[in-house]
GROMACS .gro file of C-alpha atoms in nm:
model
  378
    1MET     CA    1   1.664   1.085  -1.296
    2LEU     CA    2   1.644   1.222  -0.939
    3LEU     CA    3   1.790   1.560  -0.857
    4MET     CA    4   1.780   1.703  -0.493
    5ALA     CA    5   1.674   2.063  -0.443
    6PRO     CA    6   1.916   2.334  -0.299
    7LEU     CA    7   1.952   2.305   0.077
    8GLN     CA    8   2.041   2.683   0.161
    9ASN     CA    9   1.863   3.007   0.028
   10ALA     CA   10   1.588   2.830  -0.133
   11SER     CA   11   1.499   3.000  -0.465
   12PHE     CA   12   1.341   2.868  -0.788
   13SER     CA   13   1.618   2.961  -1.020
   14VAL     CA   14   1.738   2.605  -1.067
   15PHE     CA   15   1.359   2.467  -1.130
   16GLN     CA   16   1.333   2.758  -1.386
   17GLU     CA   17   1.640   2.674  -1.555
   18THR     CA   18   1.558   2.305  -1.548
   19LEU     CA   19   1.232   2.384  -1.727
   20LEU     CA   20   1.398   2.598  -1.969
   21HIS     CA   21   1.636   2.318  -2.059
   22LEU     CA   22   1.391   2.012  -2.003
   23HIS     CA   23   1.440   1.733  -2.286
   24TYR     CA   24   1.317   1.428  -2.078
   25SER     CA   25   1.111   1.366  -1.746
   26ILE     CA   26   1.293   1.438  -1.418
   27THR     CA   27   1.241   1.333  -1.079
   28TYR     CA   28   1.330   1.620  -0.860
   29GLY     CA   29   1.335   1.581  -0.472
   30ARG     CA   30   1.336   1.834  -0.192
   31MET     CA   31   1.386   1.781   0.162
   32ARG     CA   32   1.090   1.945   0.337
   33SER     CA   33   1.238   2.110   0.645
   34LEU     CA   34   1.459   2.329   0.434
   35TYR     CA   35   1.180   2.429   0.204
   36SER     CA   36   1.071   2.788   0.211
   37LEU     CA   37   0.713   2.782   0.313
   38HIS     CA   38   0.606   3.112   0.192
   39LYS     CA   39   0.743   3.035  -0.167
   40LYS     CA   40   0.587   2.695  -0.193
   41GLU     CA   41   0.336   2.797  -0.452
   42GLY     CA   42   0.623   2.958  -0.652
   43TRP     CA   43   0.673   2.640  -0.838
   44PHE     CA   44   0.336   2.663  -1.005
   45ARG     CA   45   0.370   3.046  -1.079
   46ILE     CA   46   0.685   2.989  -1.259
   47ALA     CA   47   0.579   2.687  -1.430
   48GLU     CA   48   0.234   2.801  -1.536
   49ASN     CA   49   0.380   3.142  -1.655
   50MET     CA   50   0.599   2.895  -1.903
   51GLY     CA   51   0.287   2.702  -2.014
   52PHE     CA   52   0.316   2.413  -1.775
   53GLN     CA   53   0.014   2.251  -1.607
   54CYS     CA   54   0.075   2.154  -1.256
   55LEU     CA   55  -0.057   1.929  -1.000
   56LYS     CA   56  -0.002   1.925  -0.619
   57ILE     CA   57  -0.082   1.616  -0.407
   58GLU     CA   58  -0.116   1.683  -0.014
   59SER     CA   59  -0.202   1.448   0.257
   60LYS     CA   60  -0.227   1.422   0.653
   61ASP     CA   61   0.103   1.453   0.823
   62PRO     CA   62   0.156   1.095   0.961
   63ARG     CA   63   0.401   1.223   1.208
   64LEU     CA   64   0.122   1.390   1.383
   65ASP     CA   65  -0.140   1.102   1.381
   66GLY     CA   66  -0.049   1.006   1.729
   67ILE     CA   67  -0.173   1.342   1.840
   68ASP     CA   68  -0.543   1.384   1.793
   69SER     CA   69  -0.571   1.744   1.795
   70LEU     CA   70  -0.316   1.784   1.514
   71SER     CA   71  -0.370   1.478   1.322
   72GLY     CA   72  -0.557   1.695   1.022
   73THR     CA   73  -0.243   1.882   0.928
   74GLU     CA   74  -0.188   1.871   0.547
   75ILE     CA   75   0.156   1.854   0.416
   76PRO     CA   76   0.290   1.847   0.048
   77LEU     CA   77   0.405   1.527  -0.088
   78HIS     CA   78   0.425   1.554  -0.475
   79TYR     CA   79   0.425   1.828  -0.736
   80ILE     CA   80   0.402   1.738  -1.097
   81CYS     CA   81   0.434   1.991  -1.375
   82THR     CA   82   0.370   1.887  -1.763
   83LEU     CA   83   0.431   2.029  -2.084
   84ALA     CA   84   0.370   1.850  -2.404
   85SER     CA   85   0.529   1.489  -2.354
   86HIS     CA   86   0.770   1.628  -2.089
   87ALA     CA   87   0.710   1.597  -1.705
   88VAL     CA   88   0.854   1.730  -1.401
   89HIS     CA   89   0.806   1.518  -1.071
   90LEU     CA   90   0.902   1.688  -0.744
   91VAL     CA   91   0.906   1.452  -0.462
   92VAL     CA   92   0.892   1.602  -0.121
   93PHE     CA   93   1.098   1.431   0.134
   94HIS     CA   94   1.017   1.480   0.513
   95GLU     CA   95   1.263   1.442   0.781
   96ARG     CA   96   1.140   1.176   1.047
   97SER     CA   97   1.231   1.133   1.399
   98GLY     CA   98   1.470   0.833   1.343
   99ASN     CA   99   1.701   1.040   1.129
  100TYR     CA  100   1.569   0.938   0.786
  101LEU     CA  101   1.390   1.058   0.504
  102TRP     CA  102   1.028   0.958   0.405
  103HIS     CA  103   0.810   1.038   0.105
  104GLY     CA  104   0.444   0.996   0.100
  105HIS     CA  105   0.200   0.797  -0.133
  106LEU     CA  106   0.091   0.960  -0.447
  107ARG     CA  107  -0.283   0.900  -0.386
  108LEU     CA  108  -0.518   1.037  -0.658
  109LYS     CA  109  -0.816   1.202  -0.522
  110GLY     CA  110  -1.173   1.208  -0.693
  111HIS     CA  111  -1.132   1.541  -0.868
  112ILE     CA  112  -0.767   1.453  -1.010
  113ASP     CA  113  -0.746   1.380  -1.387
  114ARG     CA  114  -0.619   1.008  -1.402
  115LYS     CA  115  -0.479   1.098  -1.759
  116PHE     CA  116  -0.260   1.401  -1.627
  117VAL     CA  117   0.052   1.192  -1.652
  118PRO     CA  118   0.095   0.819  -1.684
  119PHE     CA  119   0.103   0.801  -1.298
  120ARG     CA  120   0.179   0.417  -1.299
  121LYS     CA  121   0.524   0.509  -1.471
  122LEU     CA  122   0.621   0.726  -1.204
  123GLN     CA  123   0.915   0.587  -1.023
  124PHE     CA  124   0.819   0.746  -0.669
  125GLY     CA  125   0.467   0.743  -0.510
  126ARG     CA  126   0.307   0.405  -0.581
  127TYR     CA  127   0.356   0.363  -0.193
  128PRO     CA  128   0.521   0.566   0.082
  129GLY     CA  129   0.902   0.513   0.093
  130ALA     CA  130   1.192   0.549   0.348
  131PHE     CA  131   1.548   0.625   0.284
  132ASP     CA  132   1.861   0.673   0.477
  133ARG     CA  133   1.934   1.035   0.492
  134PRO     CA  134   2.184   1.108   0.213
  135GLU     CA  135   2.503   1.323   0.217
  136LEU     CA  136   2.452   1.544  -0.072
  137GLN     CA  137   2.711   1.694  -0.343
  138GLN     CA  138   2.677   1.969  -0.587
  139ILE     CA  139   2.739   1.875  -0.948
  140THR     CA  140   2.688   2.061  -1.283
  141ILE     CA  141   2.459   1.914  -1.565
  142ASP     CA  142   2.404   2.093  -1.893
  143GLY     CA  143   2.531   2.404  -1.717
  144LEU     CA  144   2.292   2.365  -1.421
  145GLU     CA  145   2.416   2.333  -1.064
  146VAL     CA  146   2.219   2.052  -0.884
  147LEU     CA  147   2.244   1.832  -0.578
  148ILE     CA  148   2.256   1.452  -0.587
  149PRO     CA  149   2.320   1.201  -0.334
  150LYS     CA  150   2.693   1.185  -0.270
  151ASP     CA  151   2.664   0.789  -0.303
  152PRO     CA  152   2.430   0.745  -0.582
  153MET     CA  153   2.440   0.385  -0.618
  154HIS     CA  154   2.326   0.358  -0.249
  155PHE     CA  155   2.043   0.567  -0.294
  156LEU     CA  156   1.920   0.391  -0.627
  157GLU     CA  157   1.959   0.047  -0.469
  158GLU     CA  158   1.735   0.167  -0.188
  159ILE     CA  159   1.453   0.269  -0.427
  160PRO     CA  160   1.299  -0.088  -0.495
  161HIS     CA  161   1.315  -0.172  -0.127
  162SER     CA  162   1.178   0.154   0.028
  163ARG     CA  163   0.812   0.068   0.082
  164PHE     CA  164   0.724   0.209   0.415
  165ILE     CA  165   0.403   0.136   0.636
  166GLU     CA  166   0.305   0.337   0.937
  167CYS     CA  167   0.222   0.222   1.282
  168ARG     CA  168  -0.170   0.221   1.349
  169TYR     CA  169  -0.195   0.484   1.570
  170LYS     CA  170  -0.560   0.494   1.576
  171GLU     CA  171  -0.602   0.141   1.668
  172ALA     CA  172  -0.318   0.184   1.939
  173ARG     CA  173  -0.525   0.451   2.090
  174ALA     CA  174  -0.828   0.224   2.085
  175PHE     CA  175  -0.646  -0.053   2.236
  176PHE     CA  176  -0.508   0.159   2.527
  177GLN     CA  177  -0.871   0.280   2.603
  178GLN     CA  178  -0.960  -0.092   2.647
  179TYR     CA  179  -0.642  -0.201   2.805
  180LEU     CA  180  -0.480   0.067   3.027
  181ASP     CA  181  -0.104   0.119   2.948
  182ASP     CA  182   0.145   0.004   3.194
  183ASN     CA  183   0.348   0.295   3.325
  184THR     CA  184   0.494   0.131   3.650
  185VAL     CA  185   0.840   0.212   3.705
  186GLU     CA  186   0.962  -0.140   3.609
  187ALA     CA  187   0.752  -0.121   3.291
  188MET     CA  188   0.932   0.185   3.175
  189ALA     CA  189   1.263   0.073   3.273
  190PHE     CA  190   1.195  -0.231   3.056
  191ARG     CA  191   1.083  -0.022   2.766
  192LYS     CA  192   1.405   0.182   2.789
  193SER     CA  193   1.638  -0.101   2.814
  194ALA     CA  194   1.450  -0.275   2.524
  195LYS     CA  195   1.486   0.014   2.300
  196GLU     CA  196   1.863   0.054   2.374
  197LEU     CA  197   1.893  -0.314   2.289
  198LEU     CA  198   1.720  -0.289   1.980
  199GLN     CA  199   1.925   0.027   1.878
  200LEU     CA  200   2.249  -0.160   1.946
  201ALA     CA  201   2.142  -0.447   1.761
  202ALA     CA  202   2.028  -0.256   1.456
  203LYS     CA  203   2.362  -0.080   1.463
  204THR     CA  204   2.559  -0.415   1.497
  205LEU     CA  205   2.357  -0.586   1.199
  206LYS     CA  206   2.382  -0.271   0.976
  207LYS     CA  207   2.758  -0.292   1.004
  208LEU     CA  208   2.735  -0.660   0.900
  209GLY     CA  209   2.492  -0.582   0.598
  210VAL     CA  210   2.244  -0.818   0.764
  211ARG     CA  211   1.855  -0.743   0.687
  212PHE     CA  212   1.652  -0.805   1.006
  213TRP     CA  213   1.282  -0.733   1.103
  214LEU     CA  214   1.068  -0.713   1.418
  215SER     CA  215   0.950  -1.051   1.478
  216SER     CA  216   0.734  -1.239   1.745
  217GLY     CA  217   0.637  -1.020   2.047
  218THR     CA  218   0.816  -0.717   1.933
  219CYS     CA  219   0.628  -0.717   1.585
  220LEU     CA  220   0.302  -0.760   1.780
  221GLY     CA  221   0.392  -0.455   2.013
  222TRP     CA  222   0.436  -0.238   1.700
  223TYR     CA  223   0.130  -0.351   1.523
  224ARG     CA  224  -0.114  -0.375   1.815
  225GLN     CA  225   0.006  -0.081   2.029
  226CYS     CA  226   0.280   0.115   1.841
  227GLY     CA  227   0.527   0.034   2.107
  228ILE     CA  228   0.716  -0.217   2.324
  229ILE     CA  229   0.504  -0.470   2.508
  230PRO     CA  230   0.621  -0.418   2.873
  231TYR     CA  231   0.582  -0.769   3.006
  232SER     CA  232   0.745  -0.944   2.707
  233LYS     CA  233   1.084  -0.923   2.874
  234ASP     CA  234   1.300  -0.960   2.554
  235VAL     CA  235   1.351  -0.820   2.190
  236ASP     CA  236   1.259  -1.048   1.895
  237LEU     CA  237   1.423  -1.011   1.555
  238GLY     CA  238   1.403  -1.225   1.240
  239ILE     CA  239   1.664  -1.276   0.988
  240PHE     CA  240   1.642  -1.477   0.666
  241ILE     CA  241   1.892  -1.754   0.686
  242GLN     CA  242   2.047  -1.663   0.351
  243ASP     CA  243   2.156  -1.323   0.498
  244TYR     CA  244   2.346  -1.532   0.807
  245LYS     CA  245   2.703  -1.448   0.833
  246SER     CA  246   2.971  -1.642   1.022
  247ASP     CA  247   3.089  -1.352   1.217
  248ILE     CA  248   2.755  -1.241   1.355
  249ILE     CA  249   2.808  -1.401   1.681
  250SER     CA  250   3.160  -1.236   1.745
  251ALA     CA  251   3.007  -0.908   1.629
  252PHE     CA  252   2.744  -0.906   1.894
  253GLN     CA  253   2.978  -1.013   2.143
  254ASP     CA  254   3.234  -0.723   2.054
  255ALA     CA  255   2.917  -0.486   2.092
  256GLY     CA  256   2.890  -0.600   2.451
  257LEU     CA  257   2.638  -0.853   2.395
  258PRO     CA  258   2.744  -1.204   2.527
  259LEU     CA  259   2.586  -1.503   2.364
  260LYS     CA  260   2.341  -1.663   2.601
  261HIS     CA  261   2.249  -1.966   2.398
  262LYS     CA  262   2.269  -2.125   2.052
  263PHE     CA  263   2.028  -2.368   1.916
  264GLY     CA  264   2.023  -2.562   1.572
  265LYS     CA  265   2.256  -2.499   1.292
  266VAL     CA  266   2.271  -2.303   0.969
  267GLU     CA  267   2.116  -2.585   0.793
  268ASP     CA  268   1.828  -2.645   1.034
  269SER     CA  269   1.647  -2.445   1.291
  270LEU     CA  270   1.913  -2.195   1.390
  271GLU     CA  271   1.831  -1.951   1.676
  272LEU     CA  272   2.070  -1.710   1.871
  273SER     CA  273   2.007  -1.537   2.216
  274PHE     CA  274   2.227  -1.269   2.352
  275GLN     CA  275   2.236  -1.114   2.696
  276GLY     CA  276   2.156  -0.745   2.718
  277LYS     CA  277   2.165  -0.528   3.019
  278ASP     CA  278   1.923  -0.533   3.309
  279ASP     CA  279   1.824  -0.876   3.221
  280VAL     CA  280   1.682  -0.802   2.881
  281LYS     CA  281   1.730  -1.063   2.621
  282LEU     CA  282   1.780  -1.034   2.228
  283ASP     CA  283   1.647  -1.335   2.047
  284ILE     CA  284   1.709  -1.381   1.685
  285PHE     CA  285   1.515  -1.646   1.479
  286PHE     CA  286   1.644  -1.726   1.133
  287PHE     CA  287   1.378  -1.809   0.880
  288TYR     CA  288   1.381  -2.064   0.612
  289GLU     CA  289   1.190  -2.067   0.261
  290GLU     CA  290   1.009  -2.348   0.142
  291THR     CA  291   0.798  -2.367  -0.174
  292ASP     CA  292   0.464  -2.229  -0.020
  293HIS     CA  293   0.573  -2.107   0.314
  294MET     CA  294   0.838  -1.984   0.556
  295TRP     CA  295   0.946  -2.102   0.886
  296ASN     CA  296   1.182  -2.080   1.193
  297GLY     CA  297   1.258  -2.334   1.445
  298GLY     CA  298   1.273  -2.393   1.801
  299THR     CA  299   1.475  -2.643   2.030
  300GLN     CA  300   1.384  -2.759   2.393
  301ALA     CA  301   1.741  -2.786   2.568
  302LYS     CA  302   1.662  -3.055   2.785
  303THR     CA  303   1.492  -3.294   2.583
  304GLY     CA  304   1.649  -3.203   2.226
  305LYS     CA  305   1.284  -3.189   2.094
  306LYS     CA  306   1.250  -2.974   1.778
  307PHE     CA  307   0.953  -2.731   1.706
  308LYS     CA  308   0.870  -2.554   1.367
  309TYR     CA  309   0.663  -2.241   1.329
  310LEU     CA  310   0.508  -2.188   0.984
  311PHE     CA  311   0.424  -1.847   0.835
  312PRO     CA  312   0.303  -1.753   0.501
  313LYS     CA  313   0.542  -1.607   0.261
  314PHE     CA  314   0.592  -1.237   0.318
  315THR     CA  315   0.813  -0.942   0.210
  316LEU     CA  316   0.968  -0.667   0.404
  317CYS     CA  317   0.874  -0.293   0.458
  318TRP     CA  318   1.022   0.001   0.648
  319THR     CA  319   0.839   0.154   0.949
  320GLU     CA  320   0.911   0.368   1.239
  321PHE     CA  321   0.929   0.212   1.573
  322VAL     CA  322   1.057   0.361   1.900
  323ASP     CA  323   1.207   0.642   1.697
  324MET     CA  324   1.402   0.393   1.450
  325LYS     CA  325   1.358   0.302   1.112
  326VAL     CA  326   1.330  -0.079   1.103
  327ARG     CA  327   1.177  -0.345   0.891
  328VAL     CA  328   0.867  -0.550   0.947
  329PRO     CA  329   0.658  -0.793   0.735
  330CYS     CA  330   0.466  -0.602   0.471
  331GLU     CA  331   0.178  -0.851   0.516
  332THR     CA  332   0.184  -0.778   0.884
  333ILE     CA  333  -0.162  -0.897   0.968
  334GLU     CA  334  -0.117  -1.246   0.822
  335TYR     CA  335   0.216  -1.275   0.983
  336ILE     CA  336   0.077  -1.172   1.337
  337GLU     CA  337  -0.249  -1.397   1.298
  338ALA     CA  338  -0.021  -1.695   1.203
  339ASN     CA  339   0.189  -1.672   1.529
  340TYR     CA  340  -0.104  -1.536   1.749
  341GLY     CA  341  -0.428  -1.627   1.582
  342LYS     CA  342  -0.751  -1.413   1.548
  343THR     CA  343  -0.743  -1.310   1.891
  344TRP     CA  344  -0.408  -1.144   1.884
  345LYS     CA  345  -0.570  -0.806   1.998
  346VAL     CA  346  -0.612  -0.964   2.336
  347PRO     CA  347  -0.309  -0.917   2.589
  348VAL     CA  348  -0.166  -1.264   2.695
  349ARG     CA  349   0.074  -1.250   2.975
  350THR     CA  350   0.143  -1.632   3.001
  351TRP     CA  351   0.303  -1.762   2.717
  352ASP     CA  352   0.442  -2.101   2.646
  353TRP     CA  353   0.673  -2.107   2.346
  354LYS     CA  354   0.611  -2.484   2.278
  355ARG     CA  355   0.231  -2.464   2.289
  356SER     CA  356   0.089  -2.133   2.265
  357PRO     CA  357   0.170  -2.023   1.915
  358HIS     CA  358  -0.092  -2.107   1.654
  359ASN     CA  359   0.155  -2.216   1.391
  360VAL     CA  360   0.381  -2.431   1.603
  361GLN     CA  361   0.426  -2.784   1.509
  362PRO     CA  362   0.660  -3.065   1.638
  363ASN     CA  363   0.974  -3.115   1.395
  364GLY     CA  364   1.132  -3.445   1.550
  365VAL     CA  365   1.412  -3.474   1.801
  366TRP     CA  366   1.777  -3.394   1.755
  367PRO     CA  367   2.022  -3.707   1.761
  368VAL     CA  368   2.212  -3.697   2.095
  369SER     CA  369   2.527  -3.706   1.884
  370GLU     CA  370   2.449  -3.360   1.778
  371TRP     CA  371   2.351  -3.214   2.100
  372ASP     CA  372   2.705  -3.061   2.170
  373GLU     CA  373   2.648  -2.868   1.845
  374VAL     CA  374   2.291  -2.768   1.822
  375ILE     CA  375   2.222  -2.717   2.204
  376GLN     CA  376   2.485  -2.456   2.341
  377LEU     CA  377   2.412  -2.275   2.682
  378TYR     CA  378   2.611  -2.013   2.811
   0.00000   0.00000   0.00000
């Protein structure tokens, strides 16, 4: 059961009443920015005075990992209080710059008793998680006033798909020590336009209820340098073909992104490109699942030749990229190496989509009779 802590005038009365009436284990959430810092140990004092044993889990603040001088700052992640067979698990949700909530991994340090609670049975903490910021409402349970998400079903549906992975800030700093960042006017303008295009694409796909993830060069930029590759000149997204919706093209056009080309068809090798402003293109690759791998297709317009790009199977995680909560493959390194090989850390400015990828292979030729359907240029 998840409860959200009071937002205003933080006190511990609700927590104390919860302990007094406890008949089962409770997961209790609090948004960190509204948490009373000077009272943070009050949870322990109240609980311990009532006979509870309490455990606090802290870790480095990932929001500061990109700043060397502050990256050691510790923040609270989890509080667990137990009495006999009962337990209260307080999950601390921290606000992130993408206007979403994040909780940390419940990582057990060496001195912690592994038998304190059955940690593997806890619903939160096996890995970091990211959630849409919920609107809260106050309800009464057994005479206690508590806050819960106004849309409980949406919050509960997020839990099994909430896994979050951080950008690799340390590796990104090392990358820029070896390869200087491009801060020319042109590069900065492209990053701005690409970010705006990604924001618009994310908003459009969210309205449609379509999952997407960062793919190709956009995914590489996130994983390698925690940012947009300035010479990539486009934004690349992946979508599972089973999530395709027939109104996706019209939705992007209504959002101000005209269709630039459409290759393939829903049954085979579908690819869509939309024209953003400042000549920045949005490429959407649709992925097809086979027994032991996934793939997306490519089509050469002038010859009708088909290509296939093979990837090991992967699942999706959340991350933060250019101040947005977006998905990436959880198995990121396998995804990147499939596409770019073992030398993905080295920037490559000249790229031939038909030959350069390590996972490309020929996939036949479209019949001329189908060209009007599978090769559409605008």
